[in-house]
Each structure stands twice: as C-alpha cells, then as structure tokens.
C-alpha cells in the first residue's frame, strides 16, 4: 500500500508538469476552430474544447474542456490517459512481457480573478483524481487543494500580493482495499500527514497583455514534511522546484543551491491564463 501511495504522489507531480496555472484569465477564442502554440481546439458559446496533439505522440492522450462562467471566472476540466510504455512499444518495437500499467488523471478547477479599483482577489480550487490501473487492479486518490490571493496595484502594471495555499489527500480508492478499521486508520493518518499550507508574498510586473514576471518568497506554514509539498504551487517555476526537490529527496543527494529554483525565493514568467 505504501508503494501505491508513493506512485500516486509521483503521478500528481508528473501531471502537474502538464498543468500550469496562471494568474489572469485570457479572453475566450472566437467561435469556431482555433490553434494556439501546442493546442488545437474549438470554441462555442461560453465553452472551449481543446487538445495537445504533440503529447499524443508520446502516449499522453488528452482532452480538455474550459467553461467561461463570466469575464472574471472560469471552470476547467483537464483529462489525461497516459501509456508509460507507448514510445517503447510503438516506436522502438520492443516486446513488453509485463502487464501494462496505465495512468489516468483528471484535474477539475475553478479560478476567479476580480479587480476592485487597485485591489485584486484571486481564488482557486481544484480536485485532482490521479490513478493507475492495469484494468484488473487500480488505485485512485482524491486530492483537493487551492489558494486565495490578495493583491494591490502600486502602479498600473506592478502588483504586490500575498497568497495562502493548502491541500490534502482526502481519500484513496483501490480495488484491493478492505473495509476494516486498519484501512480506516491508514486513510485517517494519511489525511493528517498530507495536509500542507504555504504562504507566498511578492510582486508581479505585467509587461504586456499576456505575460509578466512574478518574484516572491514561499513560506511553509504547515506540512513541511507532507508528501504533498512536492506538488505545492501552480506555476512552471513551482513544478521545476518540486521536481528537483523530489529527486534530491528520493536519491538523498547533496543540497543544491540554484537561485530562484531550489530556494524558497522564486521567480516566474507565467502570469496570465
């Protein structure tokens, strides 16, 4: 069971690398088909359906849905089916004798950004359902997390902010679970040990209509030893920090100092959705 839990956390970490959350909501595409960087999609009414074909080539099949609640709020569902041996089996023609394992992951979130004069309130809540299966056995996790961000524009394009983030492993669903007190105690302990909370503060400089630079500092308020500390944050810089932290933790490697990457001081160039 411990191995299954470790695998679940690794899945969430990998999943996060393909799911970067930004600070602003970009306008919806005009109705009809559209192309943006690595994505293809179709927009209709208040919705968009899109996929990233480049990931399909690697065996990371995906389909995403985005619904614009209004100009200040959005709901998104990102869904992935991952075949870890796809490249080996399809491109390298290797014979796979072991039972194939597949990864499912779905991420559903609600994000809002409201500006009142020079003040801003950003709220984010998501539920992640990562899991693995060989179609005879399976294990899935339910991981809710989110943040609330308060900001103030000291200049038209410069905002100072403070952000409180929290998350927890709410439950595990497995085909081999047993309905007894031992399983219930395991879930209870996992839930307690996985709770984490961080506080971030810093400033953002928006240098055009689509992007900007965010510089800040992260402080763990709770759960410094939580396994979910490896998925904290919502930007590309965060998941690079998380990947390096996880690698160093699992390999018991030496402490590495890379300014703004391996430290609690961070810099991010992703600020718009």
Short mmCIF file of C-alpha atoms in Angstrom, two decimals:
data_model
loop_
_atom_site.label_atom_id
_atom_site.label_comp_id
_atom_site.label_asym_id
_atom_site.label_seq_id
_atom_site.Cartn_x
_atom_site.Cartn_y
_atom_site.Cartn_z
CA UNK A 1 0.00 0.00 0.00
CA UNK A 2 2.85 2.39 0.77
CA UNK A 3 4.24 1.82 -2.73
CA UNK A 4 0.85 2.66 -4.22
CA UNK A 5 0.71 5.91 -2.26
CA UNK A 6 4.23 6.88 -3.41
CA UNK A 7 3.26 6.16 -7.02
CA UNK A 8 0.15 8.32 -6.62
CA UNK A 9 2.25 11.28 -5.45
CA UNK A 10 4.66 10.78 -8.37
CA UNK A 11 1.70 10.74 -10.79
CA UNK A 12 0.42 14.00 -9.35
CA UNK A 13 3.88 15.51 -9.72
CA UNK A 14 4.13 14.43 -13.37
CA UNK A 15 0.56 15.57 -14.02
CA UNK A 16 1.31 18.99 -12.59
CA UNK A 17 4.09 19.47 -15.12
CA UNK A 18 1.49 19.49 -17.91
CA UNK A 19 -0.97 21.67 -15.99
CA UNK A 20 0.39 25.14 -15.34
CA UNK A 21 -1.98 27.63 -13.74
CA UNK A 22 -1.50 31.34 -14.30
CA UNK A 23 -2.78 34.48 -12.59
CA UNK A 24 -5.12 36.02 -15.15
CA UNK A 25 -7.92 34.78 -17.40
CA UNK A 26 -7.27 35.29 -21.08
CA UNK A 27 -10.25 36.14 -23.35
CA UNK A 28 -12.18 33.29 -24.92
CA UNK A 29 -11.44 32.46 -28.55
CA UNK A 30 -13.91 33.47 -31.21
CA UNK A 31 -16.46 30.79 -32.07
CA UNK A 32 -15.03 28.13 -34.34
CA UNK A 33 -11.74 26.20 -34.60
CA UNK A 34 -8.52 27.74 -33.21
CA UNK A 35 -4.82 26.97 -32.89
CA UNK A 36 -2.57 28.20 -30.06
CA UNK A 37 1.06 27.19 -29.58
CA UNK A 38 0.74 23.41 -28.94
CA UNK A 39 -3.06 23.18 -28.73
CA UNK A 40 -5.91 22.67 -31.18
CA UNK A 41 -9.46 23.44 -30.17
CA UNK A 42 -12.98 24.52 -30.97
CA UNK A 43 -14.84 27.38 -29.27
CA UNK A 44 -18.62 27.65 -28.97
CA UNK A 45 -20.86 29.84 -26.82
CA UNK A 46 -19.08 30.09 -23.43
CA UNK A 47 -17.06 26.91 -23.87
CA UNK A 48 -13.88 25.60 -25.46
CA UNK A 49 -12.77 22.02 -26.15
CA UNK A 50 -9.07 21.54 -26.87
CA UNK A 51 -6.28 19.00 -27.02
CA UNK A 52 -2.48 18.95 -27.30
CA UNK A 53 -1.60 16.61 -30.23
CA UNK A 54 2.14 16.76 -29.51
CA UNK A 55 1.53 14.95 -26.23
CA UNK A 56 -0.38 12.19 -28.04
CA UNK A 57 2.83 11.32 -29.90
CA UNK A 58 4.39 10.50 -26.51
CA UNK A 59 1.43 8.43 -25.36
CA UNK A 60 -0.08 11.20 -23.24
CA UNK A 61 -3.58 11.32 -24.69
CA UNK A 62 -5.53 14.32 -23.51
CA UNK A 63 -8.80 16.20 -23.83
CA UNK A 64 -9.61 19.44 -22.03
CA UNK A 65 -12.80 21.42 -21.52
CA UNK A 66 -12.98 25.06 -20.46
CA UNK A 67 -16.13 26.98 -19.49
CA UNK A 68 -16.17 30.75 -19.03
CA UNK A 69 -18.52 31.47 -16.14
CA UNK A 70 -18.08 35.19 -16.79
CA UNK A 71 -15.25 37.60 -17.61
CA UNK A 72 -13.75 37.03 -14.17
CA UNK A 73 -14.22 33.31 -13.55
CA UNK A 74 -13.54 30.06 -15.36
CA UNK A 75 -14.09 26.31 -14.88
CA UNK A 76 -11.72 23.83 -16.49
CA UNK A 77 -11.53 20.04 -16.72
CA UNK A 78 -8.23 18.57 -17.92
CA UNK A 79 -8.16 14.82 -18.61
CA UNK A 80 -5.20 12.57 -19.38
CA UNK A 81 -4.74 8.91 -20.27
CA UNK A 82 -1.03 8.02 -20.19
CA UNK A 83 0.64 4.91 -21.54
CA UNK A 84 4.16 4.94 -19.97
CA UNK A 85 5.45 2.31 -22.43
CA UNK A 86 3.90 3.84 -25.55
CA UNK A 87 7.21 5.03 -27.04
CA UNK A 88 8.97 1.72 -26.36
CA UNK A 89 6.14 -0.42 -27.70
CA UNK A 90 5.08 1.65 -30.73
CA UNK A 91 8.25 3.39 -31.94
CA UNK A 92 11.02 1.09 -30.71
CA UNK A 93 9.03 -2.13 -31.36
CA UNK A 94 10.05 -3.59 -28.02
CA UNK A 95 8.26 -6.66 -26.74
CA UNK A 96 6.60 -5.89 -23.42
CA UNK A 97 6.18 -9.06 -21.36
CA UNK A 98 4.99 -7.49 -18.12
CA UNK A 99 1.38 -6.47 -17.53
CA UNK A 100 0.92 -2.95 -18.95
CA UNK A 101 0.18 -0.21 -16.44
CA UNK A 102 -1.78 2.88 -17.46
CA UNK A 103 -2.15 6.23 -15.76
CA UNK A 104 -5.40 8.17 -15.57
CA UNK A 105 -5.51 11.73 -14.32
CA UNK A 106 -8.25 14.32 -14.28
CA UNK A 107 -7.95 17.82 -12.89
CA UNK A 108 -11.04 19.97 -12.36
CA UNK A 109 -10.65 23.52 -11.14
CA UNK A 110 -12.47 26.80 -10.67
CA UNK A 111 -10.50 30.03 -10.90
CA UNK A 112 -11.68 33.61 -10.40
CA UNK A 113 -9.97 36.98 -10.57
CA UNK A 114 -11.80 40.12 -9.52
CA UNK A 115 -10.31 43.62 -9.52
CA UNK A 116 -11.76 46.43 -7.40
CA UNK A 117 -10.10 49.73 -8.20
CA UNK A 118 -6.45 48.92 -7.36
CA UNK A 119 -7.15 45.78 -5.32
CA UNK A 120 -7.49 42.23 -6.64
CA UNK A 121 -8.85 38.97 -5.24
CA UNK A 122 -7.92 35.71 -6.91
CA UNK A 123 -9.38 32.40 -5.74
CA UNK A 124 -8.63 28.91 -6.98
CA UNK A 125 -9.99 25.49 -6.02
CA UNK A 126 -9.27 22.18 -7.69
CA UNK A 127 -9.82 18.47 -7.20
CA UNK A 128 -7.28 16.10 -8.75
CA UNK A 129 -8.10 12.42 -9.38
CA UNK A 130 -4.83 10.67 -10.30
CA UNK A 131 -4.66 6.91 -10.55
CA UNK A 132 -3.01 3.82 -12.00
CA UNK A 133 -4.57 0.63 -13.36
CA UNK A 134 -3.79 -2.50 -15.33
CA UNK A 135 -7.55 -2.93 -15.90
CA UNK A 136 -7.66 -5.68 -13.27
CA UNK A 137 -6.41 -3.71 -10.27
CA UNK A 138 -6.50 0.03 -9.63
CA UNK A 139 -5.80 2.77 -7.12
CA UNK A 140 -7.02 6.37 -7.30
CA UNK A 141 -6.53 9.33 -5.00
CA UNK A 142 -8.78 12.32 -4.28
CA UNK A 143 -6.67 15.43 -3.72
CA UNK A 144 -8.38 18.80 -3.19
CA UNK A 145 -6.26 21.95 -2.96
CA UNK A 146 -6.48 25.65 -3.67
CA UNK A 147 -5.39 29.15 -2.83
CA UNK A 148 -6.65 32.66 -2.21
CA UNK A 149 -4.56 35.61 -3.37
CA UNK A 150 -4.93 39.25 -2.34
CA UNK A 151 -3.13 41.90 -4.38
CA UNK A 152 -2.75 45.65 -4.67
CA UNK A 153 -1.52 47.60 -7.71
CA UNK A 154 1.05 50.12 -6.51
CA UNK A 155 1.46 51.13 -10.18
CA UNK A 156 -0.65 50.39 -13.24
CA UNK A 157 1.45 47.31 -14.14
CA UNK A 158 3.06 46.41 -10.80
CA UNK A 159 1.11 44.46 -8.17
CA UNK A 160 2.17 43.36 -4.69
CA UNK A 161 0.43 40.24 -3.38
CA UNK A 162 0.04 37.67 -0.62
CA UNK A 163 -1.25 34.16 -1.28
CA UNK A 164 -2.39 31.37 1.07
CA UNK A 165 -2.40 27.83 -0.36
CA UNK A 166 -3.48 24.48 1.15
CA UNK A 167 -4.02 20.88 0.08
CA UNK A 168 -4.65 17.36 1.43
CA UNK A 169 -5.01 13.74 0.32
CA UNK A 170 -8.68 13.32 1.12
CA UNK A 171 -9.07 9.65 0.28
CA UNK A 172 -7.69 6.63 -1.58
CA UNK A 173 -9.89 4.36 -3.67
CA UNK A 174 -8.41 0.97 -4.53
CA UNK A 175 -9.74 -2.33 -5.83
CA UNK A 176 -7.86 -4.19 -3.08
CA UNK A 177 -8.98 -2.12 -0.12
CA UNK A 178 -10.62 -3.84 2.81
CA UNK A 179 -13.47 -2.40 4.80
CA UNK A 180 -11.97 -2.60 8.27
CA UNK A 181 -10.59 -0.39 11.00
CA UNK A 182 -6.99 -0.87 9.78
CA UNK A 183 -7.84 0.66 6.39
CA UNK A 184 -9.82 3.47 8.01
CA UNK A 185 -6.90 4.29 10.32
CA UNK A 186 -4.49 4.27 7.39
CA UNK A 187 -6.65 6.78 5.48
CA UNK A 188 -7.01 8.95 8.58
CA UNK A 189 -3.25 9.03 9.16
CA UNK A 190 -2.54 9.73 5.50
CA UNK A 191 -5.01 12.61 5.53
CA UNK A 192 -3.42 14.13 8.62
CA UNK A 193 0.16 13.69 7.40
CA UNK A 194 -0.55 15.04 3.92
CA UNK A 195 -2.08 18.39 4.94
CA UNK A 196 0.11 21.29 3.91
CA UNK A 197 -0.23 25.06 3.86
CA UNK A 198 2.06 27.69 2.37
CA UNK A 199 2.10 31.47 2.29
CA UNK A 200 3.64 33.41 -0.58
CA UNK A 201 4.25 37.10 -0.97
CA UNK A 202 5.99 39.25 -3.56
CA UNK A 203 5.21 41.38 -6.58
CA UNK A 204 4.19 40.94 -10.23
CA UNK A 205 5.13 43.13 -13.17
CA UNK A 206 2.84 42.74 -16.20
CA UNK A 207 4.89 43.85 -19.18
CA UNK A 208 2.24 43.18 -21.88
CA UNK A 209 -1.34 41.95 -22.24
CA UNK A 210 -0.41 38.27 -21.96
CA UNK A 211 2.57 37.83 -19.70
CA UNK A 212 4.68 39.20 -16.88
CA UNK A 213 7.22 38.43 -14.18
CA UNK A 214 6.38 37.33 -10.65
CA UNK A 215 9.02 37.45 -7.91
CA UNK A 216 8.21 36.13 -4.45
CA UNK A 217 9.05 34.07 -1.40
CA UNK A 218 7.34 30.87 -0.23
CA UNK A 219 6.93 30.02 3.44
CA UNK A 220 5.61 26.66 4.72
CA UNK A 221 3.09 27.28 7.49
CA UNK A 222 2.17 23.61 7.93
CA UNK A 223 3.22 20.28 6.48
CA UNK A 224 6.91 20.82 5.90
CA UNK A 225 7.19 17.01 5.78
CA UNK A 226 3.93 16.44 3.90
CA UNK A 227 4.32 14.35 0.71
CA UNK A 228 2.18 16.98 -1.00
CA UNK A 229 4.98 19.52 -0.53
CA UNK A 230 6.24 18.12 -3.84
CA UNK A 231 3.19 19.47 -5.68
CA UNK A 232 2.85 22.88 -3.99
CA UNK A 233 2.41 25.88 -6.27
CA UNK A 234 0.72 26.47 -9.60
CA UNK A 235 3.37 27.87 -11.97
CA UNK A 236 6.11 26.38 -14.16
CA UNK A 237 8.76 27.57 -11.70
CA UNK A 238 6.94 25.78 -8.89
CA UNK A 239 6.93 22.39 -10.59
CA UNK A 240 10.62 22.71 -11.55
CA UNK A 241 11.32 23.41 -7.86
CA UNK A 242 9.13 20.42 -6.94
CA UNK A 243 10.80 18.04 -9.40
CA UNK A 244 14.26 18.94 -8.15
CA UNK A 245 13.13 18.67 -4.52
CA UNK A 246 11.59 15.25 -5.14
CA UNK A 247 14.69 14.00 -6.98
CA UNK A 248 17.04 15.14 -4.23
CA UNK A 249 14.73 13.65 -1.58
CA UNK A 250 14.47 10.20 -3.21
CA UNK A 251 18.18 10.00 -4.08
CA UNK A 252 19.42 11.52 -0.81
CA UNK A 253 21.59 13.77 -2.92
CA UNK A 254 23.61 16.80 -1.80
CA UNK A 255 21.94 20.12 -1.23
CA UNK A 256 21.95 22.13 -4.45
CA UNK A 257 21.71 25.91 -4.44
CA UNK A 258 20.28 27.47 -7.60
CA UNK A 259 18.92 30.99 -7.03
CA UNK A 260 15.15 31.21 -7.57
CA UNK A 261 14.97 27.49 -8.50
CA UNK A 262 15.95 25.38 -5.48
CA UNK A 263 15.40 28.13 -2.90
CA UNK A 264 12.22 29.46 -1.32
CA UNK A 265 12.81 32.66 -3.26
CA UNK A 266 11.25 32.13 -6.67
CA UNK A 267 10.73 33.86 -9.99
CA UNK A 268 8.06 33.00 -12.54
CA UNK A 269 7.45 34.25 -16.06
CA UNK A 270 3.94 32.78 -16.23
CA UNK A 271 1.33 35.22 -15.01
CA UNK A 272 -1.58 35.05 -17.46
CA UNK A 273 -4.00 32.25 -18.19
#
